[in-house]
């Protein structure tokens, strides 16, 4: 049975200060995650959480706001009135404009007797504020050796702006103190991908070009821009999803076995993957990328409007809400294996999954086995599961085979509530574990691959391809993959 408790000896006393303490992320994810860890932990005496935002709120008003919001995001069975009351006793509020030096004296006063405790500044605000917040923290002597800073995405819009943000933060914090968060890496199934690869010798000889035909990574959403049109239109799917989440998943899947699970051993290997990505230049951009934008359509039978009709979206916007890319790695292990990356809004289904398609048998003696190979599906959402498809005989007189999955059912096996990604990542920050956070050079390498795609699209000057909401994206996305003789998973067996 999995141990859901954080080891009491490991978890030190801490002060966790959220900039953006009244924001959507804090209410929907961060505070519910902390509550869940609090409720499951045995030793919680040393917890102190301070929400920081610009609103003029008393502590009581803040607690009411948090209670009202968080109740919606903590599933009924996990909400315990007594635990919640105990949790909120550790919660404070501070009104502070992070960009102005004035309010920091009060923050310093509150933290004055806790310089020896773990201190975490979680910057859940726009990245444009990070530099000023860090400077103000340092000017008020708030950065102790035990201090960590967590940076939310997106860290820039391109390589140059990302460099600027990182440079400003690096003036105040050492790299070992900086936790660049990508919540996909905190998902249980991503950890399981690591366990599957490096805990099972049977996969080791299979995990390479000679056995793998293609890899598909899909992060699809059914939602549209959800009131964040202004932000989304400046970023688009390439920056919002591919640069971080998709490339991070690709790294975990494709990296060489690290010599240990230590942060730098793992991050060195991820960096090599990013550096091995073949550049997508203007001459191949049409063959290797597809960008799309949703028009009106229907999701689960309900009509939804198109991207250009959403609030805060300019009527002539060319921002992509869908991207499909054929990525290739120029290295010994993966040469010639296409990695198809795909993400979009207003798609037919909400899911995040990695599909590894193995090559079919070299010589078919059984009907239907010739064209279909084995398949490993690692699903991150909506449910977290791992399925390995094998060919088995269909009962009956004929020798017919079809794929059937071996399903690793974590819920059944471990009978425990799965941690949300933010629960794991927040605990890792407090425990000082950097493995699941991006290092600066990784981020830089990711942008170095992404920027030319963006530039190529600009140079082409073509509008994104239209797709109806509620579909799997533009038809060109199918062409991208069928041209190589492959198909997206939803078009094959399930
Ligand atoms: P939000 O707009 O809902 O909240 C922003 C918060 O920052 C508010 O509490 C606001 O009071 C505070 N704030 C703004 N300016 C401030 C200042 N000068 N000083 C102090 N506080 C200030 O935004 P959000 O959705 O919570 O997102 C926060 C960050 O997390 C953003 O960088 C966003 O890109 C990132 N993020 C959000 C999500 C999400 O699901 N909401 C997901 C991934 C990343």
mmCIF file of N, CA, C and O and ligand atoms in Angstrom, residues 20-25 28 52-55 96-99 124-126 129 152-154 228 422, ligand 1:
data_model
loop_
_atom_site.group_PDB
_atom_site.id
_atom_site.type_symbol
_atom_site.label_atom_id
_atom_site.label_comp_id
_atom_site.label_asym_id
_atom_site.label_seq_id
_atom_site.Cartn_x
_atom_site.Cartn_y
_atom_site.Cartn_z
ATOM 1 N N UNK A 20 -0.069 36.403 -5.267
ATOM 2 C CA UNK A 20 -1.209 35.962 -6.081
ATOM 3 C C UNK A 20 -2.134 35.087 -5.256
ATOM 4 O O UNK A 20 -2.795 34.190 -5.775
ATOM 5 N N UNK A 21 -2.178 35.385 -3.947
ATOM 6 C CA UNK A 21 -2.933 34.552 -3.003
ATOM 7 C C UNK A 21 -4.438 34.600 -3.180
ATOM 8 O O UNK A 21 -5.153 33.793 -2.578
ATOM 9 N N UNK A 22 -4.944 35.545 -3.991
ATOM 10 C CA UNK A 22 -6.388 35.567 -4.240
ATOM 11 C C UNK A 22 -6.695 35.099 -5.663
ATOM 12 O O UNK A 22 -7.840 35.155 -6.101
ATOM 13 N N UNK A 23 -5.683 34.661 -6.387
ATOM 14 C CA UNK A 23 -5.862 34.327 -7.807
ATOM 15 C C UNK A 23 -6.521 32.977 -8.032
ATOM 16 O O UNK A 23 -6.708 32.179 -7.105
ATOM 17 N N UNK A 24 -6.820 32.750 -9.290
ATOM 18 C CA UNK A 24 -7.498 31.517 -9.696
ATOM 19 C C UNK A 24 -6.661 30.279 -9.353
ATOM 20 O O UNK A 24 -7.174 29.290 -8.824
ATOM 21 N N UNK A 25 -5.375 30.342 -9.627
ATOM 22 C CA UNK A 25 -4.521 29.173 -9.392
ATOM 23 C C UNK A 25 -4.447 28.847 -7.901
ATOM 24 O O UNK A 25 -4.538 27.681 -7.500
ATOM 25 N N UNK A 28 -7.922 27.408 -6.880
ATOM 26 C CA UNK A 28 -8.353 26.158 -7.534
ATOM 27 C C UNK A 28 -7.398 25.005 -7.257
ATOM 28 O O UNK A 28 -7.816 23.857 -7.133
ATOM 29 N N UNK A 52 -0.586 36.543 -0.299
ATOM 30 C CA UNK A 52 -0.250 37.945 -0.554
ATOM 31 C C UNK A 52 -0.965 38.392 -1.828
ATOM 32 O O UNK A 52 -0.908 37.694 -2.841
ATOM 33 N N UNK A 53 -1.656 39.502 -1.760
ATOM 34 C CA UNK A 53 -2.279 40.071 -2.972
ATOM 35 C C UNK A 53 -2.565 41.543 -2.719
ATOM 36 O O UNK A 53 -2.314 42.044 -1.608
ATOM 37 N N UNK A 54 -3.080 42.202 -3.750
ATOM 38 C CA UNK A 54 -3.255 43.652 -3.620
ATOM 39 C C UNK A 54 -4.562 44.055 -2.948
ATOM 40 O O UNK A 54 -4.702 45.172 -2.477
ATOM 41 N N UNK A 55 -5.528 43.148 -2.921
ATOM 42 C CA UNK A 55 -6.831 43.506 -2.369
ATOM 43 C C UNK A 55 -6.737 43.856 -0.877
ATOM 44 O O UNK A 55 -5.961 43.249 -0.143
ATOM 45 N N UNK A 96 -0.361 43.485 -0.184
ATOM 46 C CA UNK A 96 0.951 43.977 -0.627
ATOM 47 C C UNK A 96 0.958 44.033 -2.146
ATOM 48 O O UNK A 96 0.558 43.074 -2.818
ATOM 49 N N UNK A 97 1.401 45.166 -2.667
ATOM 50 C CA UNK A 97 1.635 45.236 -4.105
ATOM 51 C C UNK A 97 3.092 44.824 -4.323
ATOM 52 O O UNK A 97 4.006 45.556 -3.917
ATOM 53 N N UNK A 98 3.269 43.677 -4.929
ATOM 54 C CA UNK A 98 4.611 43.103 -5.056
ATOM 55 C C UNK A 98 5.592 43.994 -5.786
ATOM 56 O O UNK A 98 6.813 43.872 -5.587
ATOM 57 N N UNK A 99 5.073 44.914 -6.599
ATOM 58 C CA UNK A 99 5.971 45.753 -7.401
ATOM 59 C C UNK A 99 6.434 46.987 -6.621
ATOM 60 O O UNK A 99 7.346 47.678 -7.047
ATOM 61 N N UNK A 124 2.823 33.282 -7.941
ATOM 62 C CA UNK A 124 1.675 32.912 -8.779
ATOM 63 C C UNK A 124 1.047 34.188 -9.331
ATOM 64 O O UNK A 124 -0.123 34.479 -9.106
ATOM 65 N N UNK A 125 1.892 34.959 -10.000
ATOM 66 C CA UNK A 125 1.434 36.203 -10.643
ATOM 67 C C UNK A 125 1.974 36.183 -12.069
ATOM 68 O O UNK A 125 2.697 35.254 -12.437
ATOM 69 N N UNK A 126 1.670 37.223 -12.821
ATOM 70 C CA UNK A 126 2.260 37.317 -14.161
ATOM 71 C C UNK A 126 3.783 37.359 -14.035
ATOM 72 O O UNK A 126 4.326 37.957 -13.102
ATOM 73 N N UNK A 129 6.069 40.432 -13.277
ATOM 74 C CA UNK A 129 6.286 40.968 -11.921
ATOM 75 C C UNK A 129 7.450 40.295 -11.196
ATOM 76 O O UNK A 129 7.884 40.757 -10.143
ATOM 77 N N UNK A 152 5.877 30.325 -11.678
ATOM 78 C CA UNK A 152 4.806 29.737 -12.491
ATOM 79 C C UNK A 152 5.054 30.001 -13.970
ATOM 80 O O UNK A 152 5.765 30.927 -14.331
ATOM 81 N N UNK A 153 4.463 29.195 -14.781
ATOM 82 C CA UNK A 153 4.576 29.410 -16.227
ATOM 83 C C UNK A 153 3.605 30.515 -16.641
ATOM 84 O O UNK A 153 2.664 30.788 -15.899
ATOM 85 N N UNK A 154 3.698 31.169 -17.756
ATOM 86 C CA UNK A 154 4.745 30.979 -18.747
ATOM 87 C C UNK A 154 5.952 31.866 -18.439
ATOM 88 O O UNK A 154 5.784 33.042 -18.110
ATOM 89 N N UNK A 228 -9.806 33.902 -20.304
ATOM 90 C CA UNK A 228 -8.403 34.340 -20.322
ATOM 91 C C UNK A 228 -7.977 34.683 -21.751
ATOM 92 O O UNK A 228 -6.848 34.459 -22.158
ATOM 93 N N UNK A 422 -0.041 19.231 -7.917
ATOM 94 C CA UNK A 422 0.443 20.342 -7.090
ATOM 95 C C UNK A 422 0.762 19.892 -5.656
ATOM 96 O O UNK A 422 1.592 20.492 -4.984
HETATM 97 P P1 LIG B 1 -5.191 35.562 -11.612
HETATM 98 O O1 LIG B 1 -5.262 36.725 -12.513
HETATM 99 O O2 LIG B 1 -6.415 34.814 -11.262
HETATM 100 O O3 LIG B 1 -4.526 36.008 -10.232
HETATM 101 C C1 LIG B 1 -3.431 36.847 -10.169
HETATM 102 C C2 LIG B 1 -3.110 37.120 -8.701
HETATM 103 O O4 LIG B 1 -1.972 37.948 -8.636
HETATM 104 C C3 LIG B 1 -4.204 37.814 -7.920
HETATM 105 O O5 LIG B 1 -4.213 37.301 -6.603
HETATM 106 C C4 LIG B 1 -3.739 39.259 -7.884
HETATM 107 O O6 LIG B 1 -4.229 39.972 -6.766
HETATM 108 C C5 LIG B 1 -2.267 39.043 -7.760
HETATM 109 N N1 LIG B 1 -1.486 40.197 -8.191
HETATM 110 C C6 LIG B 1 -1.524 40.834 -9.385
HETATM 111 N N2 LIG B 1 -0.671 41.873 -9.387
HETATM 112 C C7 LIG B 1 -0.088 41.869 -8.173
HETATM 113 C C8 LIG B 1 0.868 42.688 -7.566
HETATM 114 N N3 LIG B 1 1.399 43.741 -8.189
HETATM 115 N N4 LIG B 1 1.254 42.396 -6.307
HETATM 116 C C9 LIG B 1 0.725 41.349 -5.633
HETATM 117 N N5 LIG B 1 -0.196 40.530 -6.167
HETATM 118 C C10 LIG B 1 -0.600 40.802 -7.411
HETATM 119 O O7 LIG B 1 -4.093 34.600 -12.224
HETATM 120 P P2 LIG B 1 -3.926 33.025 -12.013
HETATM 121 O O8 LIG B 1 -4.803 32.320 -12.974
HETATM 122 O O9 LIG B 1 -4.064 32.695 -10.567
HETATM 123 O O10 LIG B 1 -2.435 32.774 -12.497
HETATM 124 C C11 LIG B 1 -1.325 33.143 -11.731
HETATM 125 C C12 LIG B 1 -0.054 32.701 -12.458
HETATM 126 O O11 LIG B 1 -0.081 31.291 -12.618
HETATM 127 C C13 LIG B 1 0.090 33.287 -13.860
HETATM 128 O O12 LIG B 1 1.459 33.450 -14.146
HETATM 129 C C14 LIG B 1 -0.473 32.179 -14.752
HETATM 130 O O13 LIG B 1 0.051 32.232 -16.040
HETATM 131 C C15 LIG B 1 0.005 30.964 -13.996
HETATM 132 N N6 LIG B 1 -0.805 29.769 -14.251
HETATM 133 C C16 LIG B 1 -2.129 29.749 -13.960
HETATM 134 C C17 LIG B 1 -2.860 28.600 -14.211
HETATM 135 C C18 LIG B 1 -4.325 28.527 -13.877
HETATM 136 O O14 LIG B 1 -4.888 27.442 -14.085
HETATM 137 N N7 LIG B 1 -4.953 29.562 -13.380
HETATM 138 C C19 LIG B 1 -2.247 27.472 -14.749
HETATM 139 C C20 LIG B 1 -0.879 27.514 -15.008
HETATM 140 C C21 LIG B 1 -0.168 28.673 -14.756
#
